CSV table of C-alpha atoms in Angstrom, one decimal:
chain,number,residue,atom,x,y,z
A,1,MET,CA,-9.6,-17.2,-19.0
A,2,SER,CA,-11.8,-18.4,-21.7
A,3,GLU,CA,-12.7,-16.1,-24.7
A,4,GLY,CA,-15.0,-13.0,-24.1
A,5,LYS,CA,-15.3,-13.8,-20.3
A,6,ILE,CA,-14.6,-10.6,-18.5
A,7,ASN,CA,-12.8,-10.6,-14.8
A,8,LYS,CA,-14.7,-8.6,-12.3
A,9,VAL,CA,-13.0,-6.9,-9.5
A,10,LYS,CA,-13.5,-8.6,-6.4
A,11,ILE,CA,-12.8,-7.3,-2.8
A,12,VAL,CA,-12.2,-10.1,-0.4
A,13,ALA,CA,-12.3,-9.6,3.5
A,14,TYR,CA,-9.9,-11.3,6.0
A,15,SER,CA,-9.9,-11.2,10.1
A,16,ASP,CA,-6.1,-11.5,10.4
A,17,PRO,CA,-3.3,-9.6,9.1
A,18,ASP,CA,-2.1,-12.5,7.3
A,19,TYR,CA,-4.8,-12.5,5.2
A,20,SER,CA,-5.5,-16.1,5.8
A,21,ASP,CA,-8.8,-16.4,7.7
A,22,GLN,CA,-11.5,-15.3,4.9
A,23,LEU,CA,-14.4,-14.0,5.9
A,24,GLY,CA,-16.2,-13.1,2.5
A,25,ASP,CA,-16.2,-11.4,-0.5
A,26,TYR,CA,-18.0,-8.7,-2.7
A,27,GLU,CA,-17.8,-8.9,-6.7
A,28,VAL,CA,-18.5,-5.3,-8.4
A,29,LEU,CA,-20.9,-5.2,-11.1
A,30,VAL,CA,-19.2,-2.6,-13.1
A,31,ASN,CA,-15.4,-2.3,-13.3
A,32,PRO,CA,-13.5,0.7,-12.6
A,33,SER,CA,-12.1,2.8,-15.7
A,34,LYS,CA,-9.4,3.5,-13.6
A,35,THR,CA,-7.4,3.0,-10.3
A,36,SER,CA,-4.9,5.2,-8.4
A,37,LYS,CA,-2.1,3.6,-6.2
A,38,LYS,CA,0.5,6.3,-4.6
A,39,GLY,CA,3.6,5.3,-3.0
A,40,GLN,CA,5.2,8.2,-0.4
A,41,LEU,CA,9.2,8.2,0.9
A,42,GLU,CA,9.6,9.9,4.4
A,43,TYR,CA,12.3,12.4,5.1
A,44,THR,CA,13.3,14.2,8.7
A,45,ASN,CA,14.5,17.7,8.5
A,46,ASN,CA,17.5,19.3,10.0
A,47,SER,CA,16.8,22.4,10.9
A,48,SER,CA,19.4,25.2,10.3
A,49,PRO,CA,19.9,28.2,12.2
A,50,ILE,CA,18.2,31.7,11.6
A,51,GLY,CA,19.9,33.4,8.6
A,52,GLY,CA,21.6,29.7,7.6
A,53,SER,CA,21.5,27.8,4.5
A,54,ALA,CA,18.8,25.8,3.6
A,55,GLU,CA,17.5,22.8,5.4
A,56,THR,CA,19.5,19.3,5.0
A,57,ILE,CA,16.7,16.4,4.4
A,58,LYS,CA,17.3,12.9,5.6
A,59,PHE,CA,15.8,10.0,4.2
A,60,LYS,CA,13.8,8.0,6.9
A,61,GLY,CA,12.0,5.0,5.2
A,62,ALA,CA,9.4,4.4,2.8
A,63,GLY,CA,5.8,5.2,4.1
A,64,PRO,CA,2.8,2.6,3.1
A,65,GLU,CA,1.1,2.7,-0.4
A,66,LYS,CA,-2.0,4.2,-0.7
A,67,TYR,CA,-4.8,3.1,-3.0
A,68,GLU,CA,-8.1,4.7,-4.5
A,69,PHE,CA,-11.0,3.1,-5.9
A,70,ASN,CA,-14.2,3.9,-7.0
A,71,PHE,CA,-17.2,1.5,-6.9
A,72,PHE,CA,-20.3,1.8,-9.1
A,73,PHE,CA,-23.8,0.6,-8.0
A,74,ASP,CA,-27.0,0.3,-10.3
A,75,GLY,CA,-30.4,-0.7,-9.2
A,76,THR,CA,-32.2,0.3,-12.2
A,77,GLY,CA,-32.8,-3.3,-13.0
A,78,ILE,CA,-30.6,-3.1,-16.2
A,79,ILE,CA,-27.6,-4.9,-14.4
A,80,THR,CA,-29.3,-6.7,-11.2
A,81,SER,CA,-32.6,-6.4,-9.4
A,82,LYS,CA,-30.7,-5.8,-6.4
A,83,LYS,CA,-31.6,-2.0,-4.7
A,84,VAL,CA,-28.5,0.0,-4.5
A,85,ASP,CA,-28.9,0.7,-0.6
A,86,ASP,CA,-28.7,-3.5,-0.2
A,87,GLN,CA,-25.5,-3.6,-2.6
A,88,VAL,CA,-23.7,-1.2,-0.6
A,89,GLU,CA,-24.7,-2.1,3.0
A,90,GLU,CA,-23.2,-5.7,1.4
A,91,LEU,CA,-19.6,-3.8,0.4
A,92,ILE,CA,-19.5,-1.7,3.6
A,93,LYS,CA,-19.9,-4.6,5.9
A,94,LEU,CA,-16.9,-6.2,4.3
A,95,MET,CA,-14.5,-3.5,4.7
A,96,TYR,CA,-16.0,-0.6,6.9
A,97,SER,CA,-18.1,-2.0,9.5
A,98,TYR,CA,-16.5,-3.0,13.3
A,99,ASN,CA,-15.8,-6.5,13.2
A,100,GLY,CA,-16.2,-7.4,17.1
A,101,ASP,CA,-14.3,-10.7,17.0
A,102,ILE,CA,-11.3,-8.7,16.5
A,103,HIS,CA,-12.4,-5.5,17.8
A,104,GLU,CA,-11.5,-3.2,14.5
A,105,PRO,CA,-12.6,-3.3,10.7
A,106,ASN,CA,-11.6,-6.2,8.4
A,107,TYR,CA,-8.3,-6.6,6.3
A,108,ILE,CA,-9.2,-6.3,2.7
A,109,LYS,CA,-7.5,-7.5,-0.7
A,110,ILE,CA,-8.5,-6.6,-4.3
A,111,TYR,CA,-8.2,-8.9,-7.0
A,112,TRP,CA,-8.6,-8.3,-10.6
A,113,GLY,CA,-9.2,-11.4,-12.1
A,114,THR,CA,-6.1,-13.8,-10.6
A,115,GLN,CA,-3.9,-10.3,-10.3
A,116,SER,CA,-3.5,-9.0,-6.6
A,117,GLU,CA,-4.1,-5.4,-7.2
A,118,PHE,CA,-3.6,-4.3,-3.5
A,119,GLN,CA,-3.9,-5.5,0.3
A,120,GLY,CA,-4.6,-3.4,3.3
A,121,ARG,CA,-7.1,-1.3,5.1
A,122,LEU,CA,-10.1,1.3,4.3
A,123,THR,CA,-9.3,4.5,5.5
A,124,SER,CA,-12.4,6.5,4.3
A,125,PHE,CA,-15.2,6.1,1.9
A,126,GLU,CA,-17.7,8.8,0.1
A,127,GLN,CA,-21.1,7.5,-1.2
A,128,VAL,CA,-22.6,9.8,-3.9
A,129,ASN,CA,-25.9,8.9,-5.3
A,130,THR,CA,-25.7,9.6,-8.6
A,131,MET,CA,-29.6,8.7,-9.7
A,132,MET,CA,-32.5,8.9,-7.9
A,133,ASP,CA,-36.1,7.6,-7.8
A,134,THR,CA,-39.0,9.8,-7.5
A,135,ASP,CA,-39.5,8.6,-3.8
A,136,GLY,CA,-35.7,9.2,-2.9
A,137,THR,CA,-34.4,5.9,-3.3
A,138,PRO,CA,-30.8,5.9,-5.1
A,139,LEU,CA,-30.8,4.1,-8.4
A,140,ARG,CA,-27.5,4.4,-8.8
A,141,ALA,CA,-24.6,5.1,-6.7
A,142,GLU,CA,-20.8,5.8,-6.7
A,143,ILE,CA,-18.3,5.1,-3.5
A,144,LYS,CA,-15.1,6.5,-3.5
A,145,ALA,CA,-13.2,4.9,-1.2
A,146,SER,CA,-9.4,5.2,-0.1
A,147,PHE,CA,-7.0,2.0,1.4
A,148,ILE,CA,-3.8,2.3,3.0
A,149,GLY,CA,-1.3,-0.9,2.4
A,150,SER,CA,-0.6,-3.3,5.2
A,151,LYS,CA,1.8,-6.2,4.6
A,152,SER,CA,1.0,-9.6,6.0
A,153,PRO,CA,4.2,-10.1,8.7
A,154,GLU,CA,4.9,-13.4,6.7
A,155,LYS,CA,5.5,-10.9,3.8
A,156,LYS,CA,7.4,-8.5,5.9
A,157,ALA,CA,9.5,-11.6,7.4
A,158,LEU,CA,10.4,-12.7,4.0
A,159,GLU,CA,11.6,-9.1,2.7
A,160,ALA,CA,13.6,-8.9,6.0
A,161,GLY,CA,15.3,-12.4,5.4
A,162,LYS,CA,16.2,-11.0,1.9
A,163,ASN,CA,18.3,-8.3,3.8
A,164,SER,CA,19.2,-9.7,7.1
A,165,ALA,CA,21.0,-7.3,9.2
A,166,ASP,CA,22.9,-10.2,10.7
A,167,LEU,CA,24.8,-11.1,7.0
A,168,THR,CA,27.2,-9.4,5.8
A,169,HIS,CA,25.9,-7.9,2.1
A,170,ILE,CA,27.8,-6.9,-1.0
A,171,ARG,CA,25.9,-4.2,-3.2
A,172,THR,CA,26.7,-2.6,-6.3
A,173,VAL,CA,25.8,1.0,-6.7
A,174,PHE,CA,23.4,1.7,-9.1
A,175,ALA,CA,22.4,5.4,-10.7
A,176,GLY,CA,20.3,7.0,-8.2
A,177,ASP,CA,21.4,5.0,-5.7
A,178,THR,CA,22.8,6.7,-2.0
A,179,LEU,CA,24.7,5.5,0.9
A,180,PRO,CA,21.3,6.3,3.4
A,181,LEU,CA,19.1,4.6,0.5
A,182,MET,CA,21.0,1.4,0.4
A,183,CYS,CA,21.4,1.2,4.0
A,184,PHE,CA,17.8,1.5,4.6
A,185,ARG,CA,17.2,-1.3,2.2
A,186,ILE,CA,19.8,-3.5,3.7
A,187,TYR,CA,19.1,-2.5,7.5
A,188,GLY,CA,16.0,-0.7,7.4
A,189,ASP,CA,17.3,2.2,8.9
A,190,SER,CA,19.2,4.6,6.8
A,191,GLY,CA,21.0,6.2,10.0
A,192,PHE,CA,24.0,3.6,9.5
A,193,TYR,CA,25.4,5.1,6.5
A,194,MET,CA,28.2,6.8,8.1
A,195,LYS,CA,29.2,3.4,10.0
A,196,VAL,CA,29.3,2.1,6.3
A,197,ALA,CA,31.1,4.6,4.9
A,198,GLU,CA,33.7,4.1,7.5
A,199,PHE,CA,33.7,0.3,6.7
A,200,ASN,CA,34.3,1.0,3.3
A,201,GLN,CA,37.1,3.8,4.1
A,202,LEU,CA,35.2,6.0,2.0
A,203,ASP,CA,36.3,9.7,2.7
A,204,ASN,CA,32.4,11.1,2.1
A,205,PHE,CA,29.7,9.2,2.5
A,206,ARG,CA,28.6,10.7,-0.8
A,207,ASP,CA,31.7,9.4,-2.5
A,208,ILE,CA,30.3,6.3,-4.6
A,209,SER,CA,29.6,5.7,-8.2
A,210,PRO,CA,27.6,3.5,-10.2
A,211,GLY,CA,29.2,0.2,-10.8
A,212,ASP,CA,30.8,0.6,-6.9
A,213,GLN,CA,30.8,-2.1,-4.6
A,214,ILE,CA,29.8,-1.6,-1.2
A,215,ILE,CA,30.2,-3.8,2.0
A,216,PHE,CA,27.4,-3.9,4.4
A,217,PRO,CA,28.6,-5.5,7.5
A,218,PRO,CA,26.0,-6.9,10.0
A,219,VAL,CA,24.8,-4.6,12.8
A,220,ILE,CA,26.0,-5.6,16.3
């Protein structure tokens, strides 16, 4: 990057889940002051009988990441001569409008400089006009957009290959690890923890400590 150059956020639209067929892009006029990314772990509840002890929750897996981003538009002529409505339409066409070729909205990647901030799909947006002309034309606006993560099949396959369920794995237990969590990392399913505990001759699946070596056999 040359000295003094400011890297602008760029939104790139794709027609396919592999993010290989690029359709177009949009570069923001003003970078956001902050972005928000949220991860989520999912659990299932094993209901207890009425009057029984508290419910036991079981780790199910990791949900898709969620990302929030605010876009700012200026049509006062200070930054650009393009009208706010035209700027908004250009962005919305990329990430929200229905693509008749694929029969759904586009896939989106968000870049900041050379770094890929996020890849996924738009779930919702809200436009707030913050400055109006005397005739009601918006002069400044903000769009609050929410996205949900969507990995390419290639990336999923690469991650799955590192933890193939068809191979035997030996893993070291680290602080915070549980057997269901480690099973999810290897097999993509935490439900194998009892079989793994039995294979490793553990009296209790909770009987693991940091530094222990756990063998994860192939799933048959």
